[in-house]
mmCIF file of C-alpha atoms (C1' of nucleotides) and ligand atoms in Angstrom:
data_model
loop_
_atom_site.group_PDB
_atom_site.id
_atom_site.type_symbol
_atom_site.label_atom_id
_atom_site.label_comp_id
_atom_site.label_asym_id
_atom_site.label_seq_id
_atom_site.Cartn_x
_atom_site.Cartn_y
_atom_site.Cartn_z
ATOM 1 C CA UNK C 1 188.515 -9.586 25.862
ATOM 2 C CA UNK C 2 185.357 -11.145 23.833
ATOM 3 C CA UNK C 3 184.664 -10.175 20.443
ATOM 4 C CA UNK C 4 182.502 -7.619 20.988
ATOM 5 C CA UNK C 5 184.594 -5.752 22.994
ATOM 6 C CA UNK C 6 187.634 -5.902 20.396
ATOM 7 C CA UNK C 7 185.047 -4.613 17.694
ATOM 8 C CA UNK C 8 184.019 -1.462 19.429
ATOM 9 C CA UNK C 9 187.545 -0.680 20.384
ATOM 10 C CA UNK C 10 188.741 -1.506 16.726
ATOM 11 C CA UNK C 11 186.042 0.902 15.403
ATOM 12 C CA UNK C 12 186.805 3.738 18.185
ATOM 13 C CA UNK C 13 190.700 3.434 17.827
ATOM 14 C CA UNK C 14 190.272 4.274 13.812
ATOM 15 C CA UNK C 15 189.748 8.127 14.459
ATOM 16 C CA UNK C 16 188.955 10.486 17.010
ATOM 17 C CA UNK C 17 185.387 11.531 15.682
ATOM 18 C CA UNK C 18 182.781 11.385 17.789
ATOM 19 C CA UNK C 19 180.125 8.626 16.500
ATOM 20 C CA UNK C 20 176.352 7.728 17.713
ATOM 21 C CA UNK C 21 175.802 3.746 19.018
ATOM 22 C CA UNK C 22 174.137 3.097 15.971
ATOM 23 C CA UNK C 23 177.029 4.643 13.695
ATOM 24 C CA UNK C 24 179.545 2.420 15.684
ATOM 25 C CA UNK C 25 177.385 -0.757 14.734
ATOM 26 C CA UNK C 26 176.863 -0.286 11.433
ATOM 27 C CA UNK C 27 180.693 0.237 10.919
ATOM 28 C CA UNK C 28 181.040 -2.647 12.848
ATOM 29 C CA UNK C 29 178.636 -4.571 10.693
ATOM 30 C CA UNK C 30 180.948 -5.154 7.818
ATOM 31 C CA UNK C 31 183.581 -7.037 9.768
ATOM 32 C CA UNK C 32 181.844 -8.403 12.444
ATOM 33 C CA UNK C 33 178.045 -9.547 11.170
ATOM 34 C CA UNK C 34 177.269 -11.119 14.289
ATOM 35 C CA UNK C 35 177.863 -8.394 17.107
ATOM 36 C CA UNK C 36 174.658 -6.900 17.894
ATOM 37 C CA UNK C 37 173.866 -3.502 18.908
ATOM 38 C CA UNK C 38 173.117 -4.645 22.318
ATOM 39 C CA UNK C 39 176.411 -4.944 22.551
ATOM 40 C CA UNK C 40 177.894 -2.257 21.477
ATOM 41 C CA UNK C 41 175.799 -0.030 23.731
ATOM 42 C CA UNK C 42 176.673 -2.777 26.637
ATOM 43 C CA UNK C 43 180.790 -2.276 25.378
ATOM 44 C CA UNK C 44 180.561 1.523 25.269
ATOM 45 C CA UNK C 45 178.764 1.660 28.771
ATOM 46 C CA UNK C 46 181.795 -0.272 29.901
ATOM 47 C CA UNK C 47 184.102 2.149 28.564
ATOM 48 C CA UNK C 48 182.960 4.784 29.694
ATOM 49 C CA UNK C 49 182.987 3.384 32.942
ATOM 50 C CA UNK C 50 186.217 2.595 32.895
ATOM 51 C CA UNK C 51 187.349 5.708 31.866
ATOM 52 C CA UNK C 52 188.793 4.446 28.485
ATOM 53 C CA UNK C 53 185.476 6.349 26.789
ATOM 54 C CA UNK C 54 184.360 9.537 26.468
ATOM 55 C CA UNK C 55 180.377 10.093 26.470
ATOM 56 C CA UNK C 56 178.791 13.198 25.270
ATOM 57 C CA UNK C 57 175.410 13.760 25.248
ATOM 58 C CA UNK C 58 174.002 16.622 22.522
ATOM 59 C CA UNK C 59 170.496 17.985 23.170
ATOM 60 C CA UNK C 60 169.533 15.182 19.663
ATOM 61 C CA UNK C 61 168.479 12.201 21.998
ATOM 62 C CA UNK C 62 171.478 10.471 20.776
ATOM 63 C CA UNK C 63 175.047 10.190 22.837
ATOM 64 C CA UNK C 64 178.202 10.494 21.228
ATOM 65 C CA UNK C 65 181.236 8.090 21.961
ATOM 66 C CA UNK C 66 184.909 8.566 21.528
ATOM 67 C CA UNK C 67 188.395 6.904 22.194
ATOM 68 C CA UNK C 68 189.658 9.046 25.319
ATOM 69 C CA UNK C 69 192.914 9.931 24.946
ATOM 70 C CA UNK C 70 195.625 10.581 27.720
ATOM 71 C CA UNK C 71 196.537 13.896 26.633
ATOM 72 C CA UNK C 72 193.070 15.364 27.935
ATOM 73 C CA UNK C 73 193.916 15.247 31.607
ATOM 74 C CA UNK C 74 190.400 15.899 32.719
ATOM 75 C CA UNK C 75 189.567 19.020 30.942
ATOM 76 C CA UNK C 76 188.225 18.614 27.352
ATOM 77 C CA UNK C 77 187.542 21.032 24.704
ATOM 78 C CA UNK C 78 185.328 20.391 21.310
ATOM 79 C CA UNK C 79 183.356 22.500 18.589
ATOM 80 C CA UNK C 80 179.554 21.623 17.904
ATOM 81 C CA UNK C 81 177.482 22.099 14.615
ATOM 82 C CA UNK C 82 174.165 23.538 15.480
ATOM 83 C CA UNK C 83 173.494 22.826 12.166
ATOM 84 C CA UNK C 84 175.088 19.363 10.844
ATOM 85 C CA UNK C 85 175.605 18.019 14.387
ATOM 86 C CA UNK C 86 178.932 17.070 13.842
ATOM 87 C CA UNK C 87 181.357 17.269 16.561
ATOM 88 C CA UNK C 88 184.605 18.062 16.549
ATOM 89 C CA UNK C 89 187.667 17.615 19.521
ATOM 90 C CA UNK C 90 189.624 20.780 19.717
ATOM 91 C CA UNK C 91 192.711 21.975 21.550
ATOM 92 C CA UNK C 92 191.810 24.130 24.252
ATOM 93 C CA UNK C 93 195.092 25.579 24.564
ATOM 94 C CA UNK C 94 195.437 26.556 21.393
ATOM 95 C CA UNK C 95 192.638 28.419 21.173
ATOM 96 C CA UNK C 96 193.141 30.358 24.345
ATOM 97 C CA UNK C 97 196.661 31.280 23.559
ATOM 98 C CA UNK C 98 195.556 32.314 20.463
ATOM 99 C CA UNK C 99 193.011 34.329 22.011
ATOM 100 C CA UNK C 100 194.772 37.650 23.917
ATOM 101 C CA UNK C 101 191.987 37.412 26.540
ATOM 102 C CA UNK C 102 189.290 35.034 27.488
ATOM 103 C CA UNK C 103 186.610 37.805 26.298
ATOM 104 C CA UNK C 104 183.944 36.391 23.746
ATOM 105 C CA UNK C 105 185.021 38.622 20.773
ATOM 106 C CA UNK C 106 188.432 37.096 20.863
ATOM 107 C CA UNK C 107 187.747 33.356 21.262
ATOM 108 C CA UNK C 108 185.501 33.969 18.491
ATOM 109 C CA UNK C 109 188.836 35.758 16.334
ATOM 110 C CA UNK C 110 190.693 32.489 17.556
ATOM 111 C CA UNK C 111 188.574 29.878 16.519
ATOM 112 C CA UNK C 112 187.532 31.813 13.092
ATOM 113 C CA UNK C 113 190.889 31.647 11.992
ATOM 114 C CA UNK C 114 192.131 28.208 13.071
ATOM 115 C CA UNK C 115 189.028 26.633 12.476
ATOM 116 C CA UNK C 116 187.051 28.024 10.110
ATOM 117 C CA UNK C 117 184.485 27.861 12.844
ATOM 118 C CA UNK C 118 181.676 30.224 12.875
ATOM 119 C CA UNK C 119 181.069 30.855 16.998
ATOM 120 C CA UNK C 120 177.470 31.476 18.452
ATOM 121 C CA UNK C 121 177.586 30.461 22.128
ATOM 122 C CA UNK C 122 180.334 29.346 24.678
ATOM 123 C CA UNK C 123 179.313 27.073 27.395
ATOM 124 C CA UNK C 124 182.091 26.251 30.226
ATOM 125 C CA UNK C 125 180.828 23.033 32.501
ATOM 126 C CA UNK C 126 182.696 22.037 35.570
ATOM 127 C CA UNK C 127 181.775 18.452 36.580
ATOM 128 C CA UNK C 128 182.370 17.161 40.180
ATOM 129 C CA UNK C 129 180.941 17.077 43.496
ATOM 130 C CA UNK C 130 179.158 19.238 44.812
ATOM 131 C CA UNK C 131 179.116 20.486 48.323
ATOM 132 C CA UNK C 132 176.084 18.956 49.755
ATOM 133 C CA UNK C 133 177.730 15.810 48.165
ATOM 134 C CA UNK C 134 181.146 16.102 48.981
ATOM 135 C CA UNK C 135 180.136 16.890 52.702
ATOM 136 C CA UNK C 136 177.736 13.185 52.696
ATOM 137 C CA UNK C 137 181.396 11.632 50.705
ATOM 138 C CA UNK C 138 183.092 12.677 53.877
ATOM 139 C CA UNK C 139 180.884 11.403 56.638
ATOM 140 C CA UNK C 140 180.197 7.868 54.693
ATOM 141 C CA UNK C 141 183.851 7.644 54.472
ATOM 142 C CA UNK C 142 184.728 8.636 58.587
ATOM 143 C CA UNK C 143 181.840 6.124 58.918
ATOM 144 C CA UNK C 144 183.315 3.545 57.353
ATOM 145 C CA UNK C 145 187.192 4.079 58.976
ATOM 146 C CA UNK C 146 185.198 2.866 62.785
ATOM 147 C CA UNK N 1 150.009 34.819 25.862
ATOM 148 C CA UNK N 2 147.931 31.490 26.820
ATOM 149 C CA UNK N 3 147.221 30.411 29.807
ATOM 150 C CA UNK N 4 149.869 27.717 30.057
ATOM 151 C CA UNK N 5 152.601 30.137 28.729
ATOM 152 C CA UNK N 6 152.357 32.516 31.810
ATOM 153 C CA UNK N 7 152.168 29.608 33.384
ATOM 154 C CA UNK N 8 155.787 28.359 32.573
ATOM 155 C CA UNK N 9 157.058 31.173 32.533
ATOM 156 C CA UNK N 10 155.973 32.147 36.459
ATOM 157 C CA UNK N 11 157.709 28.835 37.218
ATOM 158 C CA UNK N 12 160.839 29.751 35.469
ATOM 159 C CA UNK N 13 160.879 33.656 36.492
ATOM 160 C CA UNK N 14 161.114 32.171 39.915
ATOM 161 C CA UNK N 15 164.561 31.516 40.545
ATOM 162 C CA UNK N 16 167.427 30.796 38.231
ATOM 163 C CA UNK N 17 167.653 26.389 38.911
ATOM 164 C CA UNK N 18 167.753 24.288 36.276
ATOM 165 C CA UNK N 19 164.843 22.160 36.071
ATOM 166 C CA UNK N 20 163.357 19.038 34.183
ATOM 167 C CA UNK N 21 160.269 19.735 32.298
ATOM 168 C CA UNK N 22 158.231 17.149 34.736
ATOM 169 C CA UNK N 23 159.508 19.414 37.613
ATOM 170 C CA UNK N 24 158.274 22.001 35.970
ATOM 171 C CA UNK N 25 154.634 20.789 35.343
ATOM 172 C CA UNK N 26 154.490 19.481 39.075
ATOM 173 C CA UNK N 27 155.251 23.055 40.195
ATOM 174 C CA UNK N 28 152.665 24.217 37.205
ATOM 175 C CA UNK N 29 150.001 22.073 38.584
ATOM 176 C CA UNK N 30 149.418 23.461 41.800
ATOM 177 C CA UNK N 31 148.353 26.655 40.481
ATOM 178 C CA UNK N 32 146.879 25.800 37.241
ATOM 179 C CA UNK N 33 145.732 22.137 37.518
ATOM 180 C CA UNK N 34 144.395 22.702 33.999
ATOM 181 C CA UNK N 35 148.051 23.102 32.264
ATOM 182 C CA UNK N 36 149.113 19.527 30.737
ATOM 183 C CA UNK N 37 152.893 18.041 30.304
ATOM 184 C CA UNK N 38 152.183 18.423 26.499
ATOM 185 C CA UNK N 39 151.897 22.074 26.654
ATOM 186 C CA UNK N 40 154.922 22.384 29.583
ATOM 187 C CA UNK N 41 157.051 20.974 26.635
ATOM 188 C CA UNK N 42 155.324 22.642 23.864
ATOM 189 C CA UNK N 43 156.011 26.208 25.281
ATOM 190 C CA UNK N 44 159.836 25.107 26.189
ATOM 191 C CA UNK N 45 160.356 24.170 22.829
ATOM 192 C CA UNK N 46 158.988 27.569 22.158
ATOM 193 C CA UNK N 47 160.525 30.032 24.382
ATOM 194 C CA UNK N 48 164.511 28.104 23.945
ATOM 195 C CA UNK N 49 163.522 28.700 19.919
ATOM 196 C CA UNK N 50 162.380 32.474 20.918
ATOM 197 C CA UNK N 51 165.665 32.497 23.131
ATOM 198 C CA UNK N 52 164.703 33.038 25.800
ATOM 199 C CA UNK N 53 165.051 29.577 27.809
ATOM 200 C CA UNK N 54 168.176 27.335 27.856
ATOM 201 C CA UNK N 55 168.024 24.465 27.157
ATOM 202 C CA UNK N 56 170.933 22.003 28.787
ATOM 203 C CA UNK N 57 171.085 17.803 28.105
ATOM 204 C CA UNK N 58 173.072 16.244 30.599
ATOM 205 C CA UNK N 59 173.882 12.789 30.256
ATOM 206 C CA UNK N 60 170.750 11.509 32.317
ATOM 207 C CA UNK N 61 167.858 11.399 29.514
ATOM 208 C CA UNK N 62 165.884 14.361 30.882
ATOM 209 C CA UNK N 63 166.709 17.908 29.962
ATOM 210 C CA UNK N 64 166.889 21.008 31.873
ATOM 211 C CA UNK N 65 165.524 23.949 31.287
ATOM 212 C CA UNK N 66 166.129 27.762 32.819
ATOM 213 C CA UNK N 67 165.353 31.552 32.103
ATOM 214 C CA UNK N 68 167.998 33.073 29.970
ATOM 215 C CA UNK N 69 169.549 36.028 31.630
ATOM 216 C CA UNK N 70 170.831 38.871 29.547
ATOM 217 C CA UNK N 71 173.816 38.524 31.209
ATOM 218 C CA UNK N 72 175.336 35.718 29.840
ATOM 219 C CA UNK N 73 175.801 37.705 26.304
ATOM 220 C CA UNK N 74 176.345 34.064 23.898
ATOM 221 C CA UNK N 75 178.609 32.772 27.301
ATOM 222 C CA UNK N 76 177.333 30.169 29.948
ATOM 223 C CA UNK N 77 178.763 28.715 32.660
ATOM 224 C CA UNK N 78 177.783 26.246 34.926
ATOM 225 C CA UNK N 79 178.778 23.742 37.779
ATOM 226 C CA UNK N 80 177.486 20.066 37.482
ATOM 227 C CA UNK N 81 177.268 17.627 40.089
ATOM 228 C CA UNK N 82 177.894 13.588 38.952
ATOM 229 C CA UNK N 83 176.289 12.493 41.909
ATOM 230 C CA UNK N 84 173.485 14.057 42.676
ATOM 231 C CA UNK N 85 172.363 15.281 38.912
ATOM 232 C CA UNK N 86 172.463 19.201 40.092
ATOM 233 C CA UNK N 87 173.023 21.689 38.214
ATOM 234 C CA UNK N 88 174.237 25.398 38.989
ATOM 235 C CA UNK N 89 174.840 28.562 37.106
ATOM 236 C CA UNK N 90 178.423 29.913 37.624
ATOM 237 C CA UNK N 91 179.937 32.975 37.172
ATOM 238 C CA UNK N 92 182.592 32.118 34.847
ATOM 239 C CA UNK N 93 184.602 35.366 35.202
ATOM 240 C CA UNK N 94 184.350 35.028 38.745
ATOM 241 C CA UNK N 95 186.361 31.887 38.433
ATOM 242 C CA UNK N 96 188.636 32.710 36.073
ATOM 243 C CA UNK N 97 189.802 35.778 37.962
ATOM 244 C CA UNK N 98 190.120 34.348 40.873
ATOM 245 C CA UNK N 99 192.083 31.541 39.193
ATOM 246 C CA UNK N 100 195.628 33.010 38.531
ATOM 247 C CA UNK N 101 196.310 31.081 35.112
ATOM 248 C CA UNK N 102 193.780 29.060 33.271
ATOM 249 C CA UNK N 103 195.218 25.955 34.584
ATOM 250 C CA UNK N 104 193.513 22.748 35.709
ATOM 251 C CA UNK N 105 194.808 22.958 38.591
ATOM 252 C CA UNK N 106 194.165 26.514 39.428
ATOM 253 C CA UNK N 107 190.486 26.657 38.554
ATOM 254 C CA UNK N 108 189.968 23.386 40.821
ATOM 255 C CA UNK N 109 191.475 25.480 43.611
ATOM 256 C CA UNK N 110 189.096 28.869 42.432
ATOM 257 C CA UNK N 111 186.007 26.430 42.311
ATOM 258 C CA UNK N 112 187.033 25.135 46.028
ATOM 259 C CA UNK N 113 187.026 28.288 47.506
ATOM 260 C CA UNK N 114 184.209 29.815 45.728
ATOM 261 C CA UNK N 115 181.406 27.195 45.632
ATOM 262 C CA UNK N 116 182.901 24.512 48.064
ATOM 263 C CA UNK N 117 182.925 22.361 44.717
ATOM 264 C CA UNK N 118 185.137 19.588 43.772
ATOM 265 C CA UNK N 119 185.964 19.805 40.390
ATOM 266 C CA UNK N 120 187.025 16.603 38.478
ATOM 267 C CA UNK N 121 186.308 17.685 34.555
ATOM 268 C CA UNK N 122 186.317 20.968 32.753
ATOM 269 C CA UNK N 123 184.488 20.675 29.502
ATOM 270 C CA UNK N 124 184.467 23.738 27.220
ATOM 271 C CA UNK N 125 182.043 23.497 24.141
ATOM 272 C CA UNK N 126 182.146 26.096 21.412
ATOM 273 C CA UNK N 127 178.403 25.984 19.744
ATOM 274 C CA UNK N 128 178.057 27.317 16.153
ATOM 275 C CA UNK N 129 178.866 26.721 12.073
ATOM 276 C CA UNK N 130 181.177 24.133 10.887
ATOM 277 C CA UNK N 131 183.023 25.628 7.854
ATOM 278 C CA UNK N 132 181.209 23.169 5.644
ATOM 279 C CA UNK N 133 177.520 24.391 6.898
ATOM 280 C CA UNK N 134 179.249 28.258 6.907
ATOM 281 C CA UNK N 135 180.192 27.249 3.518
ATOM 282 C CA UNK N 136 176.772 26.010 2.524
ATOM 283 C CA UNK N 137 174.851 28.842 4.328
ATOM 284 C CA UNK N 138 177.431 31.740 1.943
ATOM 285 C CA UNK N 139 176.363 29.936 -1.041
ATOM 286 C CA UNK N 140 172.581 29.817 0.101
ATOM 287 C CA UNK N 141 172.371 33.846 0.462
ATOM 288 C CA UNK N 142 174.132 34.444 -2.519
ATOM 289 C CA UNK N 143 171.784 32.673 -4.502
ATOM 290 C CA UNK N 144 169.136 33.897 -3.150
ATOM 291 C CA UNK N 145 170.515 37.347 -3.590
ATOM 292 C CA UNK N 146 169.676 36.689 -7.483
ATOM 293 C "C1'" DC L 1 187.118 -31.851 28.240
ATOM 294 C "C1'" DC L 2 184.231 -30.084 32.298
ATOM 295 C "C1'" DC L 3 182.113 -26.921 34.955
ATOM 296 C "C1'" DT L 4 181.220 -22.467 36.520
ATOM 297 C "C1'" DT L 5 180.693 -17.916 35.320
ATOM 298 C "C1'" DA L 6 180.547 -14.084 32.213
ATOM 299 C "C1'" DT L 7 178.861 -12.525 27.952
ATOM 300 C "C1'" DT L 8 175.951 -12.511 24.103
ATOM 301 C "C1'" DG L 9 171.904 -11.393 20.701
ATOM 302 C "C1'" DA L 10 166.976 -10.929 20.027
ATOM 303 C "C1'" DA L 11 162.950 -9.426 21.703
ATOM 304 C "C1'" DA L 12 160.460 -6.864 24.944
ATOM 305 C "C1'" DA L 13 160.324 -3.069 28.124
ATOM 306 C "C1'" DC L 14 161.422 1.537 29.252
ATOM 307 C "C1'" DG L 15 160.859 6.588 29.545
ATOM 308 C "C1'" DA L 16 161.419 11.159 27.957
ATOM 309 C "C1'" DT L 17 159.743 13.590 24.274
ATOM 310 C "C1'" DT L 18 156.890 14.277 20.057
ATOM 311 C "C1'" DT L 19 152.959 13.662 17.233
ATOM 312 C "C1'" DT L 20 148.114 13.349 16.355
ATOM 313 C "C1'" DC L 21 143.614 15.086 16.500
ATOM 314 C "C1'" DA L 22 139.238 16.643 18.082
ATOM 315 C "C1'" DA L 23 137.870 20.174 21.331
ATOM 316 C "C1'" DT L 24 138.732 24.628 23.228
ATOM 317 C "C1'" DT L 25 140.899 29.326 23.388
ATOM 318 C "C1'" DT L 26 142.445 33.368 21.596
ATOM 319 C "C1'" DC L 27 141.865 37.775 19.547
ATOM 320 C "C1'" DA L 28 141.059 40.827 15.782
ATOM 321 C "C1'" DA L 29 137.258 42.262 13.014
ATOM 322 C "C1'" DT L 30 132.657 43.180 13.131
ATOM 323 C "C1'" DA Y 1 129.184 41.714 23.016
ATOM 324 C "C1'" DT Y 2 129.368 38.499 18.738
ATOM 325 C "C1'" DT Y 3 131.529 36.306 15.372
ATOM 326 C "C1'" DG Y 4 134.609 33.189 13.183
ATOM 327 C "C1'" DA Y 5 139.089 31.928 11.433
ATOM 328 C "C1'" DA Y 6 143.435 30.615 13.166
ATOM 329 C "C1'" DA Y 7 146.188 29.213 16.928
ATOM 330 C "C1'" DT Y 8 146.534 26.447 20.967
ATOM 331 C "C1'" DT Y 9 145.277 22.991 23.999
ATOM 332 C "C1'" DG Y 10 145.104 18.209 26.629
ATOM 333 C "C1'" DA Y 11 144.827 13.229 26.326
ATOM 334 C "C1'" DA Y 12 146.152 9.399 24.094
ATOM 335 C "C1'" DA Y 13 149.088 7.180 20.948
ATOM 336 C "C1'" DA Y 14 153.400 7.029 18.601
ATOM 337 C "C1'" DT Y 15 158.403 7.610 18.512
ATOM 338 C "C1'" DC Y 16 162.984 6.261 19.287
ATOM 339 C "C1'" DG Y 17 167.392 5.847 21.708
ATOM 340 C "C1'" DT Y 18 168.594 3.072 25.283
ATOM 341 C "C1'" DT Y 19 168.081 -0.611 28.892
ATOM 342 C "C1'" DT Y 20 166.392 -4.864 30.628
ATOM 343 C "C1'" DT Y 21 165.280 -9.685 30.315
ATOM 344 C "C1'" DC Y 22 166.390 -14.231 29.374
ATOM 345 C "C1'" DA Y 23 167.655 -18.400 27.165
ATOM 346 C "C1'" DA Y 24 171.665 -19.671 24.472
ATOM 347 C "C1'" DT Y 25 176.570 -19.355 23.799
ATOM 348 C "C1'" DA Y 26 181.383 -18.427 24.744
ATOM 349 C "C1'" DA Y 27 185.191 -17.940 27.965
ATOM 350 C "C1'" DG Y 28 188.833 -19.887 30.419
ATOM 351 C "C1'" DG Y 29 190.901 -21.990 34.697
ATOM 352 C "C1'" DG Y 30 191.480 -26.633 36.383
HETATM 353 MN MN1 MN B 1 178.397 11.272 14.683
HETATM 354 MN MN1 MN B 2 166.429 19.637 38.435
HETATM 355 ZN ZN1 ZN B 3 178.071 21.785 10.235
HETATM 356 ZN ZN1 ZN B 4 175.587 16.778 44.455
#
DNA sequence: CCCTTATTGAAAACGATTTTCAATTTCAAT
DNA sequence: ATTGAAATTGAAAATCGTTTTCAATAAGGG
């Protein structure tokens, strides 16, 4: 645990908002003058890869970075400004049960009321393996059992 | 309708894959040699403005790019593999009907039987107006209503 | 302390996308 | 067909978030 690493986490841990590299550093900055951005896109990589970090990329050119926390359980749900770029965790449950069906026009009811937010477009993503992969998984790892 | 417009858009009319704008230009350039990258990204930028082309940013630096179908009425859906960068519309009704609840745990099973794919992480990302820009956009057309 | 190894920050490299700009197309009006 | 203004093009350069490089520094077990 090196400085660096304790200043990213210190940062992340302060709220759940998603924040740009460059956001993290500068809010970094005022406590810790000497950890470079280098490092803070080195720390975050890290994180990520250990799990302990959600990444998001928007279509802006710049990733997004929060604290993950253990009540996602590898499904995550969040609201996205196509005009301010802000974005914004949200329970997934709550909007569903909300919503009587899973139909457009009542998400939309769901999230206008316990959100204030105005809905355009829903996009569902299901990451994994894919079958050409999972099938090449399975032969490296009978390969590797001889 | 220029040259490299049709051009693009024969690429993208011919099937429904996701696909990098380089992809696209190598595909382009067999046909019409005369078509540059510049205008491949120029008339992307136009036709996702227009609507009529997706745009989707994984986490990988290049973006992918697809013909919109009516179909998907505000709603996509689509099945991402970490491994080997693919990327695959998806019915989402089609899953959730087949899954019995909306559970983790039941979609993975759905997605198994349906596509052969191994889900690890359901994202769900709601795309529109903050209240604050909703806000700002009701006090913007009321002024200009004077 | 010492030594080995991991980590750091600054500067340079990277790569997808955008911008610039002079040359070429487009297309509606002759 | 001919024109000419306006839109579009391709090549080269610029942009910019991120990664790589590398010499200097910090970590931390003995
Ligand atoms: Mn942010
Ligand atoms: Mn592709
Ligand atoms: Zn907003
Ligand atoms: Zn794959």
């Amino acid at each position: 645990m090196t400085v660096p690493r304790q200043a990213v986490l210190e940062v992340l841990s302060a709220d759940d908002r998603y924040r740009s590299a460059e956001e993290i550093f500068f809010q970094l900055h005022e406590q810790y003058p000497a950890v470079g951005l280098t490092s803070v896109y080195r720390t975050l990589t890290l994180l990520a890869q250990m799990g302990l970090v959600e990444r998001f990329d928007m279509g802006d050119g710049k990733a997004r970075f929060r604290l993950r926390t253990g009540a996602e359980e590898g499904s995550s749900c969040r609201l996205i400004c196509t005009n301010c770029m802000k974005v914004e965790p949200c329970d997934q449950e709550a909007v569903e049960d909300q919503a009587a069906s899973g139909s457009m026009d009542d998400v939309t009811r769901s999230l206008e009321t316990e959100y204030g937010f105005q809905l355009r477009r829903r996009v569902v993503e299901y990451y994994g393996l894919c079958v050409d992969c999972r099938r090449r998984n399975e032969e490296k790892r009978s390969q590797e059992e001889n």
